[in-house]
Amino acid sequence: MASHSERSIHEMLKDTPSMNESNSAIHTGTEGSRSYRPNSLPLRNNASAPTTPSPVTSPNGDMMKNGASKIDTIKNWSISTYKCTRQLMMEKLGKTTRTVDSELEAQIEQLRETQRKYLSVLRLTRAMSSHFHHVVQTQHALAEAFSDLAQKSPELQEEFLYNSETQRNLTKNGELLLSALNFFISSVNTLCNKTIEDTLITIKQYEIARIEYDAYRSDLESSKPEVTSPGSEDAQKSFTKHKEQYEKLRSDVAVKMQFLDENRIKVMHKQLVLLHNAISAYFSGNAQALEGALWNFNIKVKSPNSTKTSWLEK
């Protein structure tokens, strides 16, 4: 037992940590099991072990770039707006010159006057169609009333039937004329509010480009030509850019107006022939000629008493 105890003590002494390690060793009371703690407790502001910060990519950089880009855009827009407003004011006061294309501007003014006159014709034709629609409805109701009275009045049956048949024929021919009027209205409306309006939008862009071009031209002319600086170079670049844009839009307007004029003549020729033939045939009582006029233009007839929408009104 003594030798066994000595061996156990010697083994325990062998397992005992050295003096340097004993300060940090805590024994659990069982042989061969121990845990270690660091020599010193970590402090909150421990400056003894500086660490090198790793580069971190933040989305704030992209946001700053986008913000700077938007600021530049707003800045450029503000400068351009100021110059264009000043140019307009100076033109109205007669204190500056403006670029004038007499031939093109005369054509533009003529186009606007043509649109105004066509819109007036469109308004009057719509009023005529609306009034005539009520006339046809009244004729249809009158035909039904005469037919009903013919059944209930044997002594006047023949007279009521004559009048009922007359009103039915008038209703039928009136429906044909209404179809012709609606076709005319639809075509002129497309010409005025879509075809011509599309060209006028390009004209508005051209007029804005002209003002911008004159504004930058005046700005460049007012600067001293003998002074060479980054600002004067930027002014020259801006002037060149707006000049190219102005010339491009001027060419686009000229081409569009040429095609528009050719298209306008074709459309109005067709519609005026239709309107003349239909109205003449209706009021002369020539039902066959009225049907032929609509057949030549592939126009479908819609009864004013039907609820289904015509393809002309879609």
PDB file of C-alpha atoms in Angstrom:
ATOM      1  CA  MET A   1       0.000   0.000   0.000  1.00  0.00           C
ATOM      2  CA  ALA A   2       2.862   2.377   0.826  1.00  0.00           C
ATOM      3  CA  SER A   3       4.594   1.766  -2.487  1.00  0.00           C
ATOM      4  CA  HIS A   4       1.350   2.176  -4.307  1.00  0.00           C
ATOM      5  CA  SER A   5       0.741   5.488  -2.569  1.00  0.00           C
ATOM      6  CA  GLU A   6       4.268   6.689  -3.396  1.00  0.00           C
ATOM      7  CA  ARG A   7       3.813   5.854  -7.045  1.00  0.00           C
ATOM      8  CA  SER A   8       0.521   7.661  -7.098  1.00  0.00           C
ATOM      9  CA  ILE A   9       2.099  10.719  -5.477  1.00  0.00           C
ATOM     10  CA  HIS A  10       5.002  10.663  -7.920  1.00  0.00           C
ATOM     11  CA  GLU A  11       2.648  10.331 -10.853  1.00  0.00           C
ATOM     12  CA  MET A  12       0.598  13.182  -9.514  1.00  0.00           C
ATOM     13  CA  LEU A  13       3.719  15.320  -9.152  1.00  0.00           C
ATOM     14  CA  LYS A  14       4.658  14.534 -12.729  1.00  0.00           C
ATOM     15  CA  ASP A  15       1.238  15.654 -13.870  1.00  0.00           C
ATOM     16  CA  THR A  16       1.440  18.853 -11.845  1.00  0.00           C
ATOM     17  CA  PRO A  17       2.017  21.918 -14.132  1.00  0.00           C
ATOM     18  CA  SER A  18       5.088  24.035 -13.805  1.00  0.00           C
ATOM     19  CA  MET A  19       5.171  27.268 -11.853  1.00  0.00           C
ATOM     20  CA  ASN A  20       4.604  29.334 -14.976  1.00  0.00           C
ATOM     21  CA  GLU A  21       1.540  27.294 -15.795  1.00  0.00           C
ATOM     22  CA  SER A  22       0.208  26.909 -12.269  1.00  0.00           C
ATOM     23  CA  ASN A  23      -1.120  30.447 -12.173  1.00  0.00           C
ATOM     24  CA  SER A  24      -3.495  29.694 -15.017  1.00  0.00           C
ATOM     25  CA  ALA A  25      -4.351  26.062 -14.301  1.00  0.00           C
ATOM     26  CA  ILE A  26      -7.529  25.056 -12.482  1.00  0.00           C
ATOM     27  CA  HIS A  27      -7.875  21.392 -11.548  1.00  0.00           C
ATOM     28  CA  THR A  28     -11.266  19.775 -11.433  1.00  0.00           C
ATOM     29  CA  GLY A  29     -10.223  17.291  -8.755  1.00  0.00           C
ATOM     30  CA  THR A  30      -9.943  14.338 -11.096  1.00  0.00           C
ATOM     31  CA  GLU A  31      -6.755  12.976 -12.386  1.00  0.00           C
ATOM     32  CA  GLY A  32      -5.654  14.054 -15.836  1.00  0.00           C
ATOM     33  CA  SER A  33      -8.443  16.582 -16.384  1.00  0.00           C
ATOM     34  CA  ARG A  34      -7.681  20.302 -16.415  1.00  0.00           C
ATOM     35  CA  SER A  35      -8.750  23.479 -18.151  1.00  0.00           C
ATOM     36  CA  TYR A  36      -6.832  26.661 -18.904  1.00  0.00           C
ATOM     37  CA  ARG A  37      -7.662  30.330 -18.787  1.00  0.00           C
ATOM     38  CA  PRO A  38      -5.741  33.137 -20.391  1.00  0.00           C
ATOM     39  CA  ASN A  39      -3.071  34.921 -18.351  1.00  0.00           C
ATOM     40  CA  SER A  40      -4.995  38.154 -18.380  1.00  0.00           C
ATOM     41  CA  LEU A  41      -8.645  39.011 -18.765  1.00  0.00           C
ATOM     42  CA  PRO A  42      -9.587  40.724 -22.035  1.00  0.00           C
ATOM     43  CA  LEU A  43     -10.243  44.422 -21.561  1.00  0.00           C
ATOM     44  CA  ARG A  44     -12.803  46.436 -23.502  1.00  0.00           C
ATOM     45  CA  ASN A  45     -10.208  48.900 -24.746  1.00  0.00           C
ATOM     46  CA  ASN A  46      -7.271  46.598 -25.247  1.00  0.00           C
ATOM     47  CA  ALA A  47      -4.690  48.513 -27.273  1.00  0.00           C
ATOM     48  CA  SER A  48      -1.964  45.922 -26.887  1.00  0.00           C
ATOM     49  CA  ALA A  49      -3.079  43.959 -29.952  1.00  0.00           C
ATOM     50  CA  PRO A  50      -3.954  46.342 -32.773  1.00  0.00           C
ATOM     51  CA  THR A  51      -5.698  44.792 -35.729  1.00  0.00           C
ATOM     52  CA  THR A  52      -5.508  45.916 -39.327  1.00  0.00           C
ATOM     53  CA  PRO A  53      -8.996  46.743 -40.614  1.00  0.00           C
ATOM     54  CA  SER A  54      -9.969  44.803 -43.705  1.00  0.00           C
ATOM     55  CA  PRO A  55     -11.351  46.768 -46.614  1.00  0.00           C
ATOM     56  CA  VAL A  56     -15.160  46.684 -46.633  1.00  0.00           C
ATOM     57  CA  THR A  57     -17.179  47.517 -49.712  1.00  0.00           C
ATOM     58  CA  SER A  58     -20.268  49.479 -48.738  1.00  0.00           C
ATOM     59  CA  PRO A  59     -23.295  50.200 -50.925  1.00  0.00           C
ATOM     60  CA  ASN A  60     -22.995  53.800 -49.793  1.00  0.00           C
ATOM     61  CA  GLY A  61     -20.379  54.346 -52.515  1.00  0.00           C
ATOM     62  CA  ASP A  62     -22.806  53.447 -55.293  1.00  0.00           C
ATOM     63  CA  MET A  63     -25.504  55.560 -53.705  1.00  0.00           C
ATOM     64  CA  MET A  64     -23.154  58.532 -53.577  1.00  0.00           C
ATOM     65  CA  LYS A  65     -22.292  58.067 -57.256  1.00  0.00           C
ATOM     66  CA  ASN A  66     -25.971  57.894 -58.220  1.00  0.00           C
ATOM     67  CA  GLY A  67     -26.702  60.940 -56.110  1.00  0.00           C
ATOM     68  CA  ALA A  68     -23.873  62.878 -57.722  1.00  0.00           C
ATOM     69  CA  SER A  69     -25.132  61.873 -61.183  1.00  0.00           C
ATOM     70  CA  LYS A  70     -28.646  63.101 -60.363  1.00  0.00           C
ATOM     71  CA  ILE A  71     -27.276  66.350 -59.003  1.00  0.00           C
ATOM     72  CA  ASP A  72     -25.318  66.900 -62.219  1.00  0.00           C
ATOM     73  CA  THR A  73     -28.426  66.191 -64.266  1.00  0.00           C
ATOM     74  CA  ILE A  74     -30.490  68.674 -62.270  1.00  0.00           C
ATOM     75  CA  LYS A  75     -27.689  71.230 -62.526  1.00  0.00           C
ATOM     76  CA  ASN A  76     -27.445  70.886 -66.315  1.00  0.00           C
ATOM     77  CA  TRP A  77     -31.224  71.047 -66.672  1.00  0.00           C
ATOM     78  CA  SER A  78     -31.381  74.194 -64.531  1.00  0.00           C
ATOM     79  CA  ILE A  79     -28.676  75.910 -66.574  1.00  0.00           C
ATOM     80  CA  SER A  80     -30.352  74.974 -69.875  1.00  0.00           C
ATOM     81  CA  THR A  81     -33.767  76.113 -68.609  1.00  0.00           C
ATOM     82  CA  TYR A  82     -32.358  79.431 -67.459  1.00  0.00           C
ATOM     83  CA  LYS A  83     -30.651  80.057 -70.800  1.00  0.00           C
ATOM     84  CA  CYS A  84     -33.762  79.143 -72.808  1.00  0.00           C
ATOM     85  CA  THR A  85     -36.000  81.312 -70.626  1.00  0.00           C
ATOM     86  CA  ARG A  86     -33.610  84.224 -70.988  1.00  0.00           C
ATOM     87  CA  GLN A  87     -33.514  83.685 -74.768  1.00  0.00           C
ATOM     88  CA  LEU A  88     -37.331  83.777 -74.980  1.00  0.00           C
ATOM     89  CA  MET A  89     -37.525  86.936 -72.898  1.00  0.00           C
ATOM     90  CA  MET A  90     -34.866  88.662 -74.991  1.00  0.00           C
ATOM     91  CA  GLU A  91     -36.652  87.640 -78.213  1.00  0.00           C
ATOM     92  CA  LYS A  92     -39.947  89.087 -76.982  1.00  0.00           C
ATOM     93  CA  LEU A  93     -38.207  92.290 -75.969  1.00  0.00           C
ATOM     94  CA  GLY A  94     -36.436  92.462 -79.342  1.00  0.00           C
ATOM     95  CA  LYS A  95     -32.976  92.532 -77.784  1.00  0.00           C
ATOM     96  CA  THR A  96     -31.575  89.458 -79.513  1.00  0.00           C
ATOM     97  CA  THR A  97     -31.759  87.659 -82.835  1.00  0.00           C
ATOM     98  CA  ARG A  98     -33.422  84.348 -83.564  1.00  0.00           C
ATOM     99  CA  THR A  99     -32.811  81.749 -86.225  1.00  0.00           C
ATOM    100  CA  VAL A 100     -35.564  81.951 -88.843  1.00  0.00           C
ATOM    101  CA  ASP A 101     -36.430  79.463 -91.577  1.00  0.00           C
ATOM    102  CA  SER A 102     -39.118  81.448 -93.390  1.00  0.00           C
ATOM    103  CA  GLU A 103     -40.223  78.683 -95.753  1.00  0.00           C
ATOM    104  CA  LEU A 104     -40.484  76.005 -93.088  1.00  0.00           C
ATOM    105  CA  GLU A 105     -42.245  78.260 -90.586  1.00  0.00           C
ATOM    106  CA  ALA A 106     -44.789  79.270 -93.216  1.00  0.00           C
ATOM    107  CA  GLN A 107     -45.521  75.584 -93.867  1.00  0.00           C
ATOM    108  CA  ILE A 108     -45.874  74.934 -90.133  1.00  0.00           C
ATOM    109  CA  GLU A 109     -48.337  77.789 -89.704  1.00  0.00           C
ATOM    110  CA  GLN A 110     -50.319  76.554 -92.701  1.00  0.00           C
ATOM    111  CA  LEU A 111     -50.460  73.064 -91.205  1.00  0.00           C
ATOM    112  CA  ARG A 112     -51.798  74.400 -87.900  1.00  0.00           C
ATOM    113  CA  GLU A 113     -54.417  76.445 -89.722  1.00  0.00           C
ATOM    114  CA  THR A 114     -55.413  73.356 -91.732  1.00  0.00           C
ATOM    115  CA  GLN A 115     -55.808  71.344 -88.548  1.00  0.00           C
ATOM    116  CA  ARG A 116     -58.022  74.040 -87.025  1.00  0.00           C
ATOM    117  CA  LYS A 117     -60.282  74.095 -90.089  1.00  0.00           C
ATOM    118  CA  TYR A 118     -60.482  70.301 -90.279  1.00  0.00           C
ATOM    119  CA  LEU A 119     -61.398  70.144 -86.587  1.00  0.00           C
ATOM    120  CA  SER A 120     -64.200  72.630 -87.261  1.00  0.00           C
ATOM    121  CA  VAL A 121     -65.501  70.425 -90.101  1.00  0.00           C
ATOM    122  CA  LEU A 122     -65.247  67.411 -87.798  1.00  0.00           C
ATOM    123  CA  ARG A 123     -67.258  69.166 -85.079  1.00  0.00           C
ATOM    124  CA  LEU A 124     -70.017  70.168 -87.527  1.00  0.00           C
ATOM    125  CA  THR A 125     -70.198  66.697 -89.073  1.00  0.00           C
ATOM    126  CA  ARG A 126     -70.533  65.129 -85.625  1.00  0.00           C
ATOM    127  CA  ALA A 127     -73.387  67.514 -84.839  1.00  0.00           C
ATOM    128  CA  MET A 128     -75.081  66.598 -88.142  1.00  0.00           C
ATOM    129  CA  SER A 129     -74.673  62.883 -87.445  1.00  0.00           C
ATOM    130  CA  SER A 130     -76.096  63.256 -83.953  1.00  0.00           C
ATOM    131  CA  HIS A 131     -79.167  65.173 -85.143  1.00  0.00           C
ATOM    132  CA  PHE A 132     -79.744  62.837 -88.060  1.00  0.00           C
ATOM    133  CA  HIS A 133     -79.446  59.841 -85.739  1.00  0.00           C
ATOM    134  CA  HIS A 134     -82.424  61.151 -83.759  1.00  0.00           C
ATOM    135  CA  VAL A 135     -84.338  61.716 -87.014  1.00  0.00           C
ATOM    136  CA  VAL A 136     -83.799  58.091 -88.048  1.00  0.00           C
ATOM    137  CA  GLN A 137     -84.877  56.851 -84.641  1.00  0.00           C
ATOM    138  CA  THR A 138     -88.031  58.965 -84.872  1.00  0.00           C
ATOM    139  CA  GLN A 139     -88.800  57.629 -88.346  1.00  0.00           C
ATOM    140  CA  HIS A 140     -88.401  54.068 -87.091  1.00  0.00           C
ATOM    141  CA  ALA A 141     -90.780  54.714 -84.185  1.00  0.00           C
ATOM    142  CA  LEU A 142     -93.258  56.391 -86.519  1.00  0.00           C
ATOM    143  CA  ALA A 143     -93.213  53.393 -88.859  1.00  0.00           C
ATOM    144  CA  GLU A 144     -94.034  51.083 -85.947  1.00  0.00           C
ATOM    145  CA  ALA A 145     -96.850  53.371 -84.817  1.00  0.00           C
ATOM    146  CA  PHE A 146     -98.419  53.479 -88.308  1.00  0.00           C
ATOM    147  CA  SER A 147     -98.165  49.708 -88.593  1.00  0.00           C
ATOM    148  CA  ASP A 148     -99.898  49.234 -85.233  1.00  0.00           C
ATOM    149  CA  LEU A 149    -102.679  51.651 -86.192  1.00  0.00           C
ATOM    150  CA  ALA A 150    -103.191  49.809 -89.495  1.00  0.00           C
ATOM    151  CA  GLN A 151    -104.052  46.664 -87.557  1.00  0.00           C
ATOM    152  CA  LYS A 152    -106.468  48.474 -85.260  1.00  0.00           C
ATOM    153  CA  SER A 153    -108.163  50.771 -87.804  1.00  0.00           C
ATOM    154  CA  PRO A 154    -109.616  48.751 -90.685  1.00  0.00           C
ATOM    155  CA  GLU A 155    -111.213  51.832 -92.220  1.00  0.00           C
ATOM    156  CA  LEU A 156    -107.753  53.512 -92.616  1.00  0.00           C
ATOM    157  CA  GLN A 157    -105.620  50.417 -92.894  1.00  0.00           C
ATOM    158  CA  GLU A 158    -104.397  51.110 -96.411  1.00  0.00           C
ATOM    159  CA  GLU A 159    -103.350  54.690 -95.643  1.00  0.00           C
ATOM    160  CA  PHE A 160    -101.537  53.697 -92.457  1.00  0.00           C
ATOM    161  CA  LEU A 161     -99.709  50.922 -94.284  1.00  0.00           C
ATOM    162  CA  TYR A 162     -98.534  53.334 -97.008  1.00  0.00           C
ATOM    163  CA  ASN A 163     -97.105  55.707 -94.434  1.00  0.00           C
ATOM    164  CA  SER A 164     -95.550  52.871 -92.442  1.00  0.00           C
ATOM    165  CA  GLU A 165     -93.776  51.563 -95.520  1.00  0.00           C
ATOM    166  CA  THR A 166     -92.570  55.052 -96.436  1.00  0.00           C
ATOM    167  CA  GLN A 167     -91.083  55.597 -92.985  1.00  0.00           C
ATOM    168  CA  ARG A 168     -89.402  52.179 -93.102  1.00  0.00           C
ATOM    169  CA  ASN A 169     -87.739  53.049 -96.416  1.00  0.00           C
ATOM    170  CA  LEU A 170     -86.615  56.386 -95.022  1.00  0.00           C
ATOM    171  CA  THR A 171     -85.212  54.615 -91.964  1.00  0.00           C
ATOM    172  CA  LYS A 172     -83.291  52.162 -94.084  1.00  0.00           C
ATOM    173  CA  ASN A 173     -81.780  54.888 -96.254  1.00  0.00           C
ATOM    174  CA  GLY A 174     -81.091  56.991 -93.174  1.00  0.00           C
ATOM    175  CA  GLU A 175     -79.088  54.148 -91.670  1.00  0.00           C
ATOM    176  CA  LEU A 176     -76.994  54.030 -94.837  1.00  0.00           C
ATOM    177  CA  LEU A 177     -76.323  57.759 -94.678  1.00  0.00           C
ATOM    178  CA  LEU A 178     -75.440  57.513 -90.976  1.00  0.00           C
ATOM    179  CA  SER A 179     -72.884  54.822 -91.780  1.00  0.00           C
ATOM    180  CA  ALA A 180     -71.312  57.084 -94.388  1.00  0.00           C
ATOM    181  CA  LEU A 181     -71.231  60.016 -91.946  1.00  0.00           C
ATOM    182  CA  ASN A 182     -69.648  57.900 -89.203  1.00  0.00           C
ATOM    183  CA  PHE A 183     -67.008  56.621 -91.611  1.00  0.00           C
ATOM    184  CA  PHE A 184     -66.204  60.191 -92.641  1.00  0.00           C
ATOM    185  CA  ILE A 185     -66.000  61.283 -88.982  1.00  0.00           C
ATOM    186  CA  SER A 186     -63.723  58.393 -88.033  1.00  0.00           C
ATOM    187  CA  SER A 187     -61.313  59.025 -90.900  1.00  0.00           C
ATOM    188  CA  VAL A 188     -61.091  62.801 -90.376  1.00  0.00           C
ATOM    189  CA  ASN A 189     -60.677  62.304 -86.633  1.00  0.00           C
ATOM    190  CA  THR A 190     -57.730  59.968 -87.230  1.00  0.00           C
ATOM    191  CA  LEU A 191     -56.199  62.458 -89.634  1.00  0.00           C
ATOM    192  CA  CYS A 192     -56.549  65.445 -87.282  1.00  0.00           C
ATOM    193  CA  ASN A 193     -55.893  63.935 -83.863  1.00  0.00           C
ATOM    194  CA  LYS A 194     -53.332  61.273 -84.717  1.00  0.00           C
ATOM    195  CA  THR A 195     -51.589  61.840 -88.059  1.00  0.00           C
ATOM    196  CA  ILE A 196     -51.347  65.623 -87.971  1.00  0.00           C
ATOM    197  CA  GLU A 197     -50.818  65.646 -84.203  1.00  0.00           C
ATOM    198  CA  ASP A 198     -47.845  63.321 -84.540  1.00  0.00           C
ATOM    199  CA  THR A 199     -46.202  65.782 -86.934  1.00  0.00           C
ATOM    200  CA  LEU A 200     -47.024  68.685 -84.600  1.00  0.00           C
ATOM    201  CA  ILE A 201     -45.252  66.896 -81.737  1.00  0.00           C
ATOM    202  CA  THR A 202     -42.096  66.731 -83.866  1.00  0.00           C
ATOM    203  CA  ILE A 203     -42.584  70.412 -84.704  1.00  0.00           C
ATOM    204  CA  LYS A 204     -42.754  71.280 -80.998  1.00  0.00           C
ATOM    205  CA  GLN A 205     -39.500  69.402 -80.440  1.00  0.00           C
ATOM    206  CA  TYR A 206     -37.983  71.321 -83.337  1.00  0.00           C
ATOM    207  CA  GLU A 207     -39.102  74.658 -81.865  1.00  0.00           C
ATOM    208  CA  ILE A 208     -37.596  73.770 -78.466  1.00  0.00           C
ATOM    209  CA  ALA A 209     -34.345  72.759 -80.183  1.00  0.00           C
ATOM    210  CA  ARG A 210     -34.331  76.092 -82.039  1.00  0.00           C
ATOM    211  CA  ILE A 211     -34.635  78.029 -78.774  1.00  0.00           C
ATOM    212  CA  GLU A 212     -31.856  75.979 -77.170  1.00  0.00           C
ATOM    213  CA  TYR A 213     -29.653  76.461 -80.216  1.00  0.00           C
ATOM    214  CA  ASP A 214     -30.177  80.231 -80.208  1.00  0.00           C
ATOM    215  CA  ALA A 215     -29.624  80.383 -76.443  1.00  0.00           C
ATOM    216  CA  TYR A 216     -26.251  78.642 -76.632  1.00  0.00           C
ATOM    217  CA  ARG A 217     -25.355  80.596 -79.764  1.00  0.00           C
ATOM    218  CA  SER A 218     -26.023  83.879 -77.998  1.00  0.00           C
ATOM    219  CA  ASP A 219     -24.100  82.668 -74.975  1.00  0.00           C
ATOM    220  CA  LEU A 220     -21.128  81.768 -77.157  1.00  0.00           C
ATOM    221  CA  GLU A 221     -21.236  85.065 -79.055  1.00  0.00           C
ATOM    222  CA  SER A 222     -21.335  87.070 -75.822  1.00  0.00           C
ATOM    223  CA  SER A 223     -18.142  85.425 -74.512  1.00  0.00           C
ATOM    224  CA  LYS A 224     -14.732  86.815 -75.497  1.00  0.00           C
ATOM    225  CA  PRO A 225     -13.348  84.853 -78.442  1.00  0.00           C
ATOM    226  CA  GLU A 226      -9.716  85.648 -77.665  1.00  0.00           C
ATOM    227  CA  VAL A 227      -9.874  84.010 -74.240  1.00  0.00           C
ATOM    228  CA  THR A 228      -9.280  80.263 -74.303  1.00  0.00           C
ATOM    229  CA  SER A 229     -10.360  78.441 -71.173  1.00  0.00           C
ATOM    230  CA  PRO A 230     -12.079  75.186 -70.215  1.00  0.00           C
ATOM    231  CA  GLY A 231     -15.322  77.140 -69.863  1.00  0.00           C
ATOM    232  CA  SER A 232     -15.140  78.476 -73.414  1.00  0.00           C
ATOM    233  CA  GLU A 233     -14.386  74.987 -74.734  1.00  0.00           C
ATOM    234  CA  ASP A 234     -17.438  73.606 -72.919  1.00  0.00           C
ATOM    235  CA  ALA A 235     -19.564  76.411 -74.360  1.00  0.00           C
ATOM    236  CA  GLN A 236     -18.331  75.567 -77.865  1.00  0.00           C
ATOM    237  CA  LYS A 237     -19.123  71.868 -77.357  1.00  0.00           C
ATOM    238  CA  SER A 238     -22.612  72.651 -76.047  1.00  0.00           C
ATOM    239  CA  PHE A 239     -23.251  74.970 -78.983  1.00  0.00           C
ATOM    240  CA  THR A 240     -22.131  72.330 -81.491  1.00  0.00           C
ATOM    241  CA  LYS A 241     -24.296  69.675 -79.832  1.00  0.00           C
ATOM    242  CA  HIS A 242     -27.448  71.825 -79.899  1.00  0.00           C
ATOM    243  CA  LYS A 243     -26.744  72.963 -83.443  1.00  0.00           C
ATOM    244  CA  GLU A 244     -26.602  69.350 -84.664  1.00  0.00           C
ATOM    245  CA  GLN A 245     -29.806  68.525 -82.805  1.00  0.00           C
ATOM    246  CA  TYR A 246     -31.566  71.569 -84.268  1.00  0.00           C
ATOM    247  CA  GLU A 247     -30.522  70.722 -87.835  1.00  0.00           C
ATOM    248  CA  LYS A 248     -31.574  67.083 -87.422  1.00  0.00           C
ATOM    249  CA  LEU A 249     -35.044  68.022 -86.146  1.00  0.00           C
ATOM    250  CA  ARG A 250     -35.445  70.612 -88.883  1.00  0.00           C
ATOM    251  CA  SER A 251     -34.752  67.917 -91.468  1.00  0.00           C
ATOM    252  CA  ASP A 252     -37.175  65.518 -89.724  1.00  0.00           C
ATOM    253  CA  VAL A 253     -39.926  68.136 -89.730  1.00  0.00           C
ATOM    254  CA  ALA A 254     -39.470  68.866 -93.439  1.00  0.00           C
ATOM    255  CA  VAL A 255     -39.676  65.169 -94.344  1.00  0.00           C
ATOM    256  CA  LYS A 256     -42.681  64.496 -92.095  1.00  0.00           C
ATOM    257  CA  MET A 257     -44.600  67.455 -93.455  1.00  0.00           C
ATOM    258  CA  GLN A 258     -44.000  66.325 -97.022  1.00  0.00           C
ATOM    259  CA  PHE A 259     -45.348  62.827 -96.332  1.00  0.00           C
ATOM    260  CA  LEU A 260     -48.206  64.259 -94.275  1.00  0.00           C
ATOM    261  CA  ASP A 261     -49.315  66.525 -97.087  1.00  0.00           C
ATOM    262  CA  GLU A 262     -49.409  63.640 -99.565  1.00  0.00           C
ATOM    263  CA  ASN A 263     -51.345  61.454 -97.117  1.00  0.00           C
ATOM    264  CA  ARG A 264     -53.753  64.263 -96.236  1.00  0.00           C
ATOM    265  CA  ILE A 265     -54.673  64.838 -99.882  1.00  0.00           C
ATOM    266  CA  LYS A 266     -55.363  61.128-100.477  1.00  0.00           C
ATOM    267  CA  VAL A 267     -57.468  60.716 -97.339  1.00  0.00           C
ATOM    268  CA  MET A 268     -59.529  63.863 -97.809  1.00  0.00           C
ATOM    269  CA  HIS A 269     -60.129  63.148-101.505  1.00  0.00           C
ATOM    270  CA  LYS A 270     -61.577  59.750-100.644  1.00  0.00           C
ATOM    271  CA  GLN A 271     -63.712  61.046 -97.764  1.00  0.00           C
ATOM    272  CA  LEU A 272     -65.091  64.056 -99.647  1.00  0.00           C
ATOM    273  CA  VAL A 273     -66.146  61.877-102.587  1.00  0.00           C
ATOM    274  CA  LEU A 274     -67.895  59.506-100.186  1.00  0.00           C
ATOM    275  CA  LEU A 275     -69.695  62.284 -98.338  1.00  0.00           C
ATOM    276  CA  HIS A 276     -70.861  63.954-101.555  1.00  0.00           C
ATOM    277  CA  ASN A 277     -72.143  60.753-103.145  1.00  0.00           C
ATOM    278  CA  ALA A 278     -73.926  59.567-100.013  1.00  0.00           C
ATOM    279  CA  ILE A 279     -75.700  62.835 -99.223  1.00  0.00           C
ATOM    280  CA  SER A 280     -76.657  63.433-102.860  1.00  0.00           C
ATOM    281  CA  ALA A 281     -78.082  59.918-103.229  1.00  0.00           C
ATOM    282  CA  TYR A 282     -80.030  60.108 -99.972  1.00  0.00           C
ATOM    283  CA  PHE A 283     -81.759  63.429-100.560  1.00  0.00           C
ATOM    284  CA  SER A 284     -82.503  62.589-104.202  1.00  0.00           C
ATOM    285  CA  GLY A 285     -84.169  59.374-103.071  1.00  0.00           C
ATOM    286  CA  ASN A 286     -81.776  57.168-105.026  1.00  0.00           C
ATOM    287  CA  ALA A 287     -81.416  54.216-102.664  1.00  0.00           C
ATOM    288  CA  GLN A 288     -79.445  52.165-105.205  1.00  0.00           C
ATOM    289  CA  ALA A 289     -76.835  54.896-105.619  1.00  0.00           C
ATOM    290  CA  LEU A 290     -76.601  55.258-101.836  1.00  0.00           C
ATOM    291  CA  GLU A 291     -75.954  51.553-101.397  1.00  0.00           C
ATOM    292  CA  GLY A 292     -73.392  51.670-104.206  1.00  0.00           C
ATOM    293  CA  ALA A 293     -71.526  54.530-102.544  1.00  0.00           C
ATOM    294  CA  LEU A 294     -71.148  52.554 -99.321  1.00  0.00           C
ATOM    295  CA  TRP A 295     -70.263  49.373-101.156  1.00  0.00           C
ATOM    296  CA  ASN A 296     -67.405  51.136-102.987  1.00  0.00           C
ATOM    297  CA  PHE A 297     -65.847  52.059 -99.640  1.00  0.00           C
ATOM    298  CA  ASN A 298     -66.569  48.699 -97.931  1.00  0.00           C
ATOM    299  CA  ILE A 299     -68.693  50.376 -95.244  1.00  0.00           C
ATOM    300  CA  LYS A 300     -70.851  48.210 -92.992  1.00  0.00           C
ATOM    301  CA  VAL A 301     -74.293  49.463 -92.049  1.00  0.00           C
ATOM    302  CA  LYS A 302     -75.320  49.737 -88.389  1.00  0.00           C
ATOM    303  CA  SER A 303     -78.898  50.267 -87.359  1.00  0.00           C
ATOM    304  CA  PRO A 304     -79.377  53.182 -84.948  1.00  0.00           C
ATOM    305  CA  ASN A 305     -81.689  51.006 -82.823  1.00  0.00           C
ATOM    306  CA  SER A 306     -79.179  48.196 -82.336  1.00  0.00           C
ATOM    307  CA  THR A 307     -77.151  47.991 -79.127  1.00  0.00           C
ATOM    308  CA  LYS A 308     -74.049  46.361 -80.591  1.00  0.00           C
ATOM    309  CA  THR A 309     -71.164  48.757 -81.169  1.00  0.00           C
ATOM    310  CA  SER A 310     -70.129  49.279 -84.775  1.00  0.00           C
ATOM    311  CA  TRP A 311     -66.562  48.621 -85.829  1.00  0.00           C
ATOM    312  CA  LEU A 312     -66.438  52.268 -86.914  1.00  0.00           C
ATOM    313  CA  GLU A 313     -66.892  53.402 -83.291  1.00  0.00           C
ATOM    314  CA  LYS A 314     -64.280  51.089 -81.781  1.00  0.00           C
TER     315      LYS A 314
END
